[in-house]
Coordinates of C-alpha atoms in Angstrom, one line a residue:
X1 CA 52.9 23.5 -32.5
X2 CA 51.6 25.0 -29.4
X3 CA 48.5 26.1 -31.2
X4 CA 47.8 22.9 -33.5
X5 CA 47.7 21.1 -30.6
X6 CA 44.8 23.0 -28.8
X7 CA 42.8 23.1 -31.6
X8 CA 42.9 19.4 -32.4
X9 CA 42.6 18.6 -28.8
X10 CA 39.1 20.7 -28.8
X11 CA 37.2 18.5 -31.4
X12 CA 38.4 15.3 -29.7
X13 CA 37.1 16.2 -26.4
X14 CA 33.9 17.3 -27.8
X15 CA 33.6 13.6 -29.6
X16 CA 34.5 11.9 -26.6
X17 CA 31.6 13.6 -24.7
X18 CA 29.2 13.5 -27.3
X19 CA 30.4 9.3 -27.7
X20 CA 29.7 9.3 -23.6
X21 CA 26.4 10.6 -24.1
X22 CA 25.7 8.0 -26.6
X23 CA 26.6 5.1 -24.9
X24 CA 24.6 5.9 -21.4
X25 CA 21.4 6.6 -24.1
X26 CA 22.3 2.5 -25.5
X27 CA 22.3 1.3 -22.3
X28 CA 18.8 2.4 -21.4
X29 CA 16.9 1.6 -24.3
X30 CA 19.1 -2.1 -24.2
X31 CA 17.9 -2.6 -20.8
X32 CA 15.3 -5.8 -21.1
X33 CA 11.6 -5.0 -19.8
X34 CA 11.6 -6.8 -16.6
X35 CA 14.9 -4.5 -15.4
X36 CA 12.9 -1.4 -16.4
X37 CA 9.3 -1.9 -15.1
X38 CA 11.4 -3.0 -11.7
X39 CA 13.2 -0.3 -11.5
X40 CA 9.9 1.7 -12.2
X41 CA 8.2 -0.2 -9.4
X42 CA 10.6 2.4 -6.8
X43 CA 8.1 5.3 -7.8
X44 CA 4.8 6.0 -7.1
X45 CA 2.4 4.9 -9.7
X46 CA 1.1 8.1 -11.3
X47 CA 4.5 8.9 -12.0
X48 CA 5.5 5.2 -13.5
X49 CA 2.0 6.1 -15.3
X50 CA 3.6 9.1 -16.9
X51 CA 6.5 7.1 -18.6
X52 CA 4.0 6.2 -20.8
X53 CA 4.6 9.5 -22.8
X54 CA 8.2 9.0 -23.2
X55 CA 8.1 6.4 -26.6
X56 CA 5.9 3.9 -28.0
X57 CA 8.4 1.3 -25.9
X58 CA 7.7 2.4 -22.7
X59 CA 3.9 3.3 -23.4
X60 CA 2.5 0.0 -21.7
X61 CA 5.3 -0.6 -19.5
X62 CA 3.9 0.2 -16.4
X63 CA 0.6 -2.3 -16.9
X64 CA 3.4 -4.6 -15.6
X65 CA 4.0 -3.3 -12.1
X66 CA 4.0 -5.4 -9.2
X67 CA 4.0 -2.8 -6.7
X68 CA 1.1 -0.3 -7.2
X69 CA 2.1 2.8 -4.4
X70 CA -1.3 5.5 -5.1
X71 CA -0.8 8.5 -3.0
X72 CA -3.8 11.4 -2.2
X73 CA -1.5 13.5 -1.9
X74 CA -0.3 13.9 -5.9
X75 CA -3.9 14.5 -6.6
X76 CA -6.1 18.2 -6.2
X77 CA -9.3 16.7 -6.0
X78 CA -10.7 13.5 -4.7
X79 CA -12.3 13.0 -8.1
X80 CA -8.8 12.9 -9.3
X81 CA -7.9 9.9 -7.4
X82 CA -10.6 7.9 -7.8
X83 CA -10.5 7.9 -11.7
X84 CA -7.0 7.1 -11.2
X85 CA -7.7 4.3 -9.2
X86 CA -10.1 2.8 -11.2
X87 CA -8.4 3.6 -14.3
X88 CA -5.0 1.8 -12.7
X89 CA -7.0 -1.3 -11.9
X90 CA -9.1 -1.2 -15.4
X91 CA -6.2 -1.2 -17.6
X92 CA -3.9 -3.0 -15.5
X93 CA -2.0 -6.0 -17.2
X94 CA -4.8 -8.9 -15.8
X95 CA -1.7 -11.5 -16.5
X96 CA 1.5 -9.8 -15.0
X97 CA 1.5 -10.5 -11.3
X98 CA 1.0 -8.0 -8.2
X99 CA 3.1 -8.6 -4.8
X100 CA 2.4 -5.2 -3.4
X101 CA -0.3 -2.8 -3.2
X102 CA 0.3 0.6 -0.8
X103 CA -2.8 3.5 -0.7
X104 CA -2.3 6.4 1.1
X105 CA -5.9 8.9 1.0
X106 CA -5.7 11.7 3.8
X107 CA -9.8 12.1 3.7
X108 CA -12.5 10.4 3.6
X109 CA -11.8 7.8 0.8
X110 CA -15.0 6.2 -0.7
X111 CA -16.5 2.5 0.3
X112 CA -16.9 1.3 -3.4
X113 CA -13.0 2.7 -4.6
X114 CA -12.1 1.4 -0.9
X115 CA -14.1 -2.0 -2.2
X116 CA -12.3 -2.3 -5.6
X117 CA -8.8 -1.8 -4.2
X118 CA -9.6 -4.7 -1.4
X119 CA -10.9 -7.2 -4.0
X120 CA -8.1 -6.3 -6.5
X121 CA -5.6 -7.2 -3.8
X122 CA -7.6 -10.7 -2.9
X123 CA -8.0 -11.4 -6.8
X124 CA -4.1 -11.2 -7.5
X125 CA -2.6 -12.8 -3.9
X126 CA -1.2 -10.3 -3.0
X127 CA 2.1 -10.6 -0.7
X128 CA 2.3 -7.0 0.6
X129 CA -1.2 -4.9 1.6
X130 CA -0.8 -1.7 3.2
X131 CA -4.0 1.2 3.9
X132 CA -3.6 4.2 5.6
X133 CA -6.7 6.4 5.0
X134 CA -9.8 8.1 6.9
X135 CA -13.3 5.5 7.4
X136 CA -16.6 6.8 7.4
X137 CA -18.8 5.2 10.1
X138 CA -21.0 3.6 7.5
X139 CA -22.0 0.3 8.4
X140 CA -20.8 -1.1 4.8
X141 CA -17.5 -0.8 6.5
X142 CA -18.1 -3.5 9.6
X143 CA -17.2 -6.6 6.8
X144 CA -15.1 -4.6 3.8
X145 CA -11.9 -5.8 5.0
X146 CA -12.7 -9.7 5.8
X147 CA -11.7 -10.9 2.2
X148 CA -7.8 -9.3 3.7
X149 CA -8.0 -11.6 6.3
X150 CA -8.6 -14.9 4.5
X151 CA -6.1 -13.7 2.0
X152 CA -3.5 -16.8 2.7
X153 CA -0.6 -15.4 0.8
X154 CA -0.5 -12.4 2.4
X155 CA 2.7 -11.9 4.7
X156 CA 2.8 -7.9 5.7
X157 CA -0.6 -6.3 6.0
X158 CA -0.8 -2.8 7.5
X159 CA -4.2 -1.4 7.7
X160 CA -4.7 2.4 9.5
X161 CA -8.2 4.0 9.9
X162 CA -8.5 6.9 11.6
X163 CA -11.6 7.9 13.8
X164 CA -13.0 5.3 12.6
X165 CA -14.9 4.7 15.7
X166 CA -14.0 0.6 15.2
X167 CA -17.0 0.3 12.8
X168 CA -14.7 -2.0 11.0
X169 CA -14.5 -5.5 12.6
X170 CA -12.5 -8.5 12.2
X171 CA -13.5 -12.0 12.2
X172 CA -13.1 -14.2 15.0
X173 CA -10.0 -16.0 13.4
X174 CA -7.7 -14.7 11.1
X175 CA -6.6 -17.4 8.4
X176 CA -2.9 -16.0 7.4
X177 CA -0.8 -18.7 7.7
X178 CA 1.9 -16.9 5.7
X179 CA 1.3 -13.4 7.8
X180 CA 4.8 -12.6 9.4
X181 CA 4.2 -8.6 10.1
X182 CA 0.6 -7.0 11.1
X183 CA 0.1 -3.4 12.2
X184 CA -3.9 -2.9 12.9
X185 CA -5.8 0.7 13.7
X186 CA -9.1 1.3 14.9
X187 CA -10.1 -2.4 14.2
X188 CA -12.4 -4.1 16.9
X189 CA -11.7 -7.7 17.6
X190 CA -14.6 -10.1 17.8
X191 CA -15.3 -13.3 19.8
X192 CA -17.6 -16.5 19.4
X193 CA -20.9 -16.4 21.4
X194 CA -19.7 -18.6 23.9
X195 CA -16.8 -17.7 24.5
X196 CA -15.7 -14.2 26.8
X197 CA -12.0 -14.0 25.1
X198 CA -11.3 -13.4 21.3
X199 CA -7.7 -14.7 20.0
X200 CA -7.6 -13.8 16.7
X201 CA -4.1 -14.8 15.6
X202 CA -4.7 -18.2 16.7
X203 CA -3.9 -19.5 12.8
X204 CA -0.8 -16.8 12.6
X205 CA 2.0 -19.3 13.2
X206 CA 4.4 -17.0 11.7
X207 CA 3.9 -13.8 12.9
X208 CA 6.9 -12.1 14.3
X209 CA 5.9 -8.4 14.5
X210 CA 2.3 -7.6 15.8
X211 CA 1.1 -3.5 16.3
X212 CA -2.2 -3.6 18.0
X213 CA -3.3 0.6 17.5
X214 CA -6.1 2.1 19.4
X215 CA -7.9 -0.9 18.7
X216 CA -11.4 -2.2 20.6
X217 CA -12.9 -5.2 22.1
X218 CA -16.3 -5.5 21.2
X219 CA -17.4 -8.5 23.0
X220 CA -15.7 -10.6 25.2
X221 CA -13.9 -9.4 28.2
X222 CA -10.0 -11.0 27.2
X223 CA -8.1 -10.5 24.1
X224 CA -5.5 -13.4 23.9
X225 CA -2.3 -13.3 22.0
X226 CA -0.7 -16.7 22.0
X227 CA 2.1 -16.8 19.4
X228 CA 5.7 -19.2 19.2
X229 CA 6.9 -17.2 16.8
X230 CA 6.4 -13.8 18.1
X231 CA 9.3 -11.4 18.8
X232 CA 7.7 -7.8 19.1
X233 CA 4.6 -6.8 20.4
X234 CA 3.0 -3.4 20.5
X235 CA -0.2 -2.5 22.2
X236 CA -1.4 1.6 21.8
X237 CA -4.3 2.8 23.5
X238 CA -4.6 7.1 22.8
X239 CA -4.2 9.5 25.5
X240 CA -8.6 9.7 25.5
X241 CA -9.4 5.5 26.0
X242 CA -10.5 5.5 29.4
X243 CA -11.2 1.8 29.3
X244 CA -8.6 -0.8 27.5
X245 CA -9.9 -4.5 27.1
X246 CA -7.3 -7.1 28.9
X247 CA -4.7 -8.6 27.3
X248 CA -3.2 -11.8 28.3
X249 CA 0.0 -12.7 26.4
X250 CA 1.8 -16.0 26.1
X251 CA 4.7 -15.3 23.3
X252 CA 7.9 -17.5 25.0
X253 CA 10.2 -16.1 22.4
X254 CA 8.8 -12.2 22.3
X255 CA 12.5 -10.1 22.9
X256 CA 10.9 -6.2 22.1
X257 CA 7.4 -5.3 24.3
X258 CA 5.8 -1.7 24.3
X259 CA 2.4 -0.7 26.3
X260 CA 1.3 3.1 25.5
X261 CA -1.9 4.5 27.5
X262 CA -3.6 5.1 30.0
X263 CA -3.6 3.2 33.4
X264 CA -7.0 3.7 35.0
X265 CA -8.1 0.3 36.5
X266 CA -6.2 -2.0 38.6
X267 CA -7.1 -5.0 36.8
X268 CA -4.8 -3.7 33.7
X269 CA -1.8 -6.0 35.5
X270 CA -3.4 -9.1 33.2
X271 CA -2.1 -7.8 30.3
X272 CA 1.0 -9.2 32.1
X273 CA -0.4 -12.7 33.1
X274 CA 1.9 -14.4 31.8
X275 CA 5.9 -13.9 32.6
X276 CA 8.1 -11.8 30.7
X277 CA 11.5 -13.1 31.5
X278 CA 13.2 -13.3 28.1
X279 CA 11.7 -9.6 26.9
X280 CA 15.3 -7.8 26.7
X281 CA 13.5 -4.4 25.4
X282 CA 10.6 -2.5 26.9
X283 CA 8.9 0.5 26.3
X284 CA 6.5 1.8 28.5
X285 CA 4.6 4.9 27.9
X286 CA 1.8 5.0 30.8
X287 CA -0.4 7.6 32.3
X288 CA -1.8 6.3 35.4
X289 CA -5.1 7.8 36.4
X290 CA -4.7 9.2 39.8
X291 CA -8.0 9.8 41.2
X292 CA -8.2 5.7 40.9
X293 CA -6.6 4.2 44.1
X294 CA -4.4 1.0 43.6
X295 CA -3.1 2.0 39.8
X296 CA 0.6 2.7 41.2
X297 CA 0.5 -1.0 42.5
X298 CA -0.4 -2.1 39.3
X299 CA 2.2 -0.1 37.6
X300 CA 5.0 -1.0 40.3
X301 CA 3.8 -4.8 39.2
X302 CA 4.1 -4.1 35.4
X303 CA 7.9 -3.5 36.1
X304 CA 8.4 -6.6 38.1
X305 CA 7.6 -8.5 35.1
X306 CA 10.1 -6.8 32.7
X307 CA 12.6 -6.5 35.2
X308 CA 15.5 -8.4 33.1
X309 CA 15.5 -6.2 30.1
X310 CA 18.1 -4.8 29.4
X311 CA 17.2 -1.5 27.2
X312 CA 14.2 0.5 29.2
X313 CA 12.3 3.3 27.4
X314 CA 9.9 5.3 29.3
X315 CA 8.0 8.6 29.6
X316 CA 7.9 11.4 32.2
X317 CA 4.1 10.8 33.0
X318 CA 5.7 7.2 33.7
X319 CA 8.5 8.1 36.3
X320 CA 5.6 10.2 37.5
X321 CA 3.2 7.5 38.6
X322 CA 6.0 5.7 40.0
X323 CA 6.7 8.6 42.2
X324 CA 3.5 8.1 43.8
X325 CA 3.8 4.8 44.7
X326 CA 2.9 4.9 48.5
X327 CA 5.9 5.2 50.8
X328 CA 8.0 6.0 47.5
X329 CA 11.3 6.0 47.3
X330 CA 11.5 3.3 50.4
X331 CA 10.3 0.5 48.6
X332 CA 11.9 -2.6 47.8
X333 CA 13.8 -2.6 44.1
X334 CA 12.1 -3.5 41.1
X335 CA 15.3 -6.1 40.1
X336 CA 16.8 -4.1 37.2
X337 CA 20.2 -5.9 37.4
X338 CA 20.7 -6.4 34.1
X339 CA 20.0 -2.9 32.6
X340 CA 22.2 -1.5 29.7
X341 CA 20.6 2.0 29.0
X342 CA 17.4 3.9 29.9
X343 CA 15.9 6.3 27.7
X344 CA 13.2 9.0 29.0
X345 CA 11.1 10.8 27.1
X346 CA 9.6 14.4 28.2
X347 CA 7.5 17.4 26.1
X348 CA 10.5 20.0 27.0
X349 CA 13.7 20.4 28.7
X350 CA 12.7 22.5 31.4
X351 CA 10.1 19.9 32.5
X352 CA 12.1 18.6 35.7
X353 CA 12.0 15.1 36.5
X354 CA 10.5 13.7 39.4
X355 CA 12.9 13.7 42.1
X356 CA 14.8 10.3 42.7
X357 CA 12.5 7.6 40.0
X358 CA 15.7 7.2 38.0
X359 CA 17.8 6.4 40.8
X360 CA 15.8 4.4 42.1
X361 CA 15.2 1.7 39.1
X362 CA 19.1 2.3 38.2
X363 CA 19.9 0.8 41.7
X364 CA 20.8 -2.3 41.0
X365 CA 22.0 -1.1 37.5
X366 CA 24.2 1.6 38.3
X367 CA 26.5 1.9 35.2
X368 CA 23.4 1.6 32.8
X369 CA 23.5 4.2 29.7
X370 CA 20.9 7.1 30.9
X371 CA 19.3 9.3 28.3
X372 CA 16.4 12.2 28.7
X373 CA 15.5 13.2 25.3
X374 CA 12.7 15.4 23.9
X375 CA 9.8 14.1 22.4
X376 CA 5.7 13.3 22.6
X377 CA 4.7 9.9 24.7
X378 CA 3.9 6.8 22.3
X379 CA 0.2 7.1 23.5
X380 CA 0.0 10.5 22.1
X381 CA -2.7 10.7 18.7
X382 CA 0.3 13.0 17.1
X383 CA 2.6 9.9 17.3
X384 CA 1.8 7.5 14.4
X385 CA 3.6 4.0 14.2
X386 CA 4.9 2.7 11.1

């Protein structure tokens, strides 16, 4: 009995495997397109591209996308990527719809592929743009991205050029009524002839997140950011930009503010000219230029403004300038009452802090959460914002 029963029971567990196997295999191939080609849209597109091989089925599948994700990386030469590219874009279903297109290039990628991608996104209304690549300083570059910023459907664009030496410039008014996130490196904002301030998110009525990156003023003296709907604001200027343009900021409902660079000129307090009250998370990242007299005023001022947030983050160079604040620490308090938790940022451990800064803006906060962690400060060119 004993051994009948093992050897029937061997065949049937072999059949319910092999039945198993089957019925995962029926799924799949029972699965209707649109399931597959979004499920397909989670890769990046030279590997969707090679699903083509799999059957006659899934050969065209991937003309359907409507995320395209192209990556320098999965490629050895740049010759390589730009036949891709343009091989993508040529045999692309023209009818099937496009929400989303991300290119990453680590070099120098090429004005006409750069071109093709741009007015491929315009062409389809895109939803989604996002560009993270190297720019030549070629002055074809000064207008390639204008057609982006008439693009009305678009709602997330993220555009990053490094060293590009702001050669690329935006028009005086961006029309994106729809744009709700916007994350812009190395651009350089423009204003009209007759006027010395440039606000070009004037038409952005619903733009919640803005990420202004090492970006340049080139002419004007004032950049203007006047937004209803705005809830965080980030302005980077590198460790190396001696000279940020102003920034004056009216954003009644902005909740999450971070400033990374350097303080050199005590005229940098406009970029608080407006109050701050209802900001209830700062990050402040400054390295005040101490050979410049009146820059730890200005700082000590900057503080004043935030003073009712109640999560602070902040580097060493920070709690540095602060320290030199004349007649430091016996100065009246900067008004952090409502402070939950402070975070400071240093290159190592052993760095000391300076002696009494954190006590002294956790005075009127006493119980408030304090951290020191390890890491670069936010105006760093190793630190990259996404």
């Amino acid at each position: 009995m004993t051994a009948e029963y093992i050897v029937d029971k061997q065949p049937m567990m072999k059949t319910s495997m092999h039945s198993e196997s089957e019925q995962e295999v029926d799924i799949i191939s029972t699965l209707p397109d649109s399931i597959v080609t979004h499920i397909m849209e989670f890769l990046v597109t030279k590997e969707a591209v090679h699903t083509s091989i799999l059957s006659k089925r899934w050969k065209h599948l991937w003309k359907s996308l409507a995320i395209l994700i192209i990556n320098s990386n999965q490629f050895d030469k740049a010759e390589f990527f730009k036949k891709f590219v343009l091989k993508v874009l040529q045999h692309r279903d023209y009818s099937s719809a496009l929400r989303k297109i991300v290119v990453k290039h680590n070099g120098h990628i090429h004005f006409h592929i750069l071109a093709k991608i741009i007015n491929y996104a315009v062409s389809y209304e895109v939803e989604q743009f996002k560009l993270d690549t190297f720019l030549r300083n070629d002055v074809r570059n000064m207008l390639l991205f204008h057609p982006l910023f008439y693009l009305r459907s678009l709602k997330r664009l993220d555009v990053s050029l490094r060293k590009s030496g702001w050669i690329a410039q935006l028009p005086v008014t961006l029309d994106l009524p729809q744009l709700v996130y916007c994350h812009l490196r190395h651009f350089s904002f423009t204003s009209s002839d007759d006027k010395d301030f440039s606000n070009p998110f004037l038409n952005c009525k619903k733009l919640r997140t803005l990420v202004i990156d090492n970006c340049n003023l080139s002419n004007g003296k004032i950049l203007c950011l006047v937004s209803d709907k705005l809830v965080n604001l980030t302005i980077r200027f590198c460790f190396y930009f001696y000279n940020p343009f102003k920034v004056t900021i009216y954003a009644p409902n902005l909740e999450a503010f971070t400033f990374a660079g350097r303080l050199n000129s005590t005229n940098n307090h406009e970029i608080f000219e407006h109050n701050l009250d209802f900001i209830g998370e700062a990050n402040i990242d400054v390295l005040c230029h101490s050979s410049i007299p009146g820059v730890e005023e200005t700082l000590k001022n900057w503080f004043r403004r935030i003073s009712n947030v109640h999560s602070l983050s902040l580097c060493l160079q920070t709690l540095e300038g602060l320290s030199h604040i004349p007649d430091f620490p016996y100065i009246e308090s900067m008004g952090f009452s409502k402070l939950k938790s402070v975070i400071v940022r240093r290159f190592a451990e052993t760095v000391p802090l300076p002696k009494g800064v954190l006590d002294y803006l956790l005075q009127d906060s006493p119980l408030a959460e304090r951290r020191i962690i390890q890491g670069e400060p936010l105006y760093s060119e190793t630190y990259d914002l996404t």
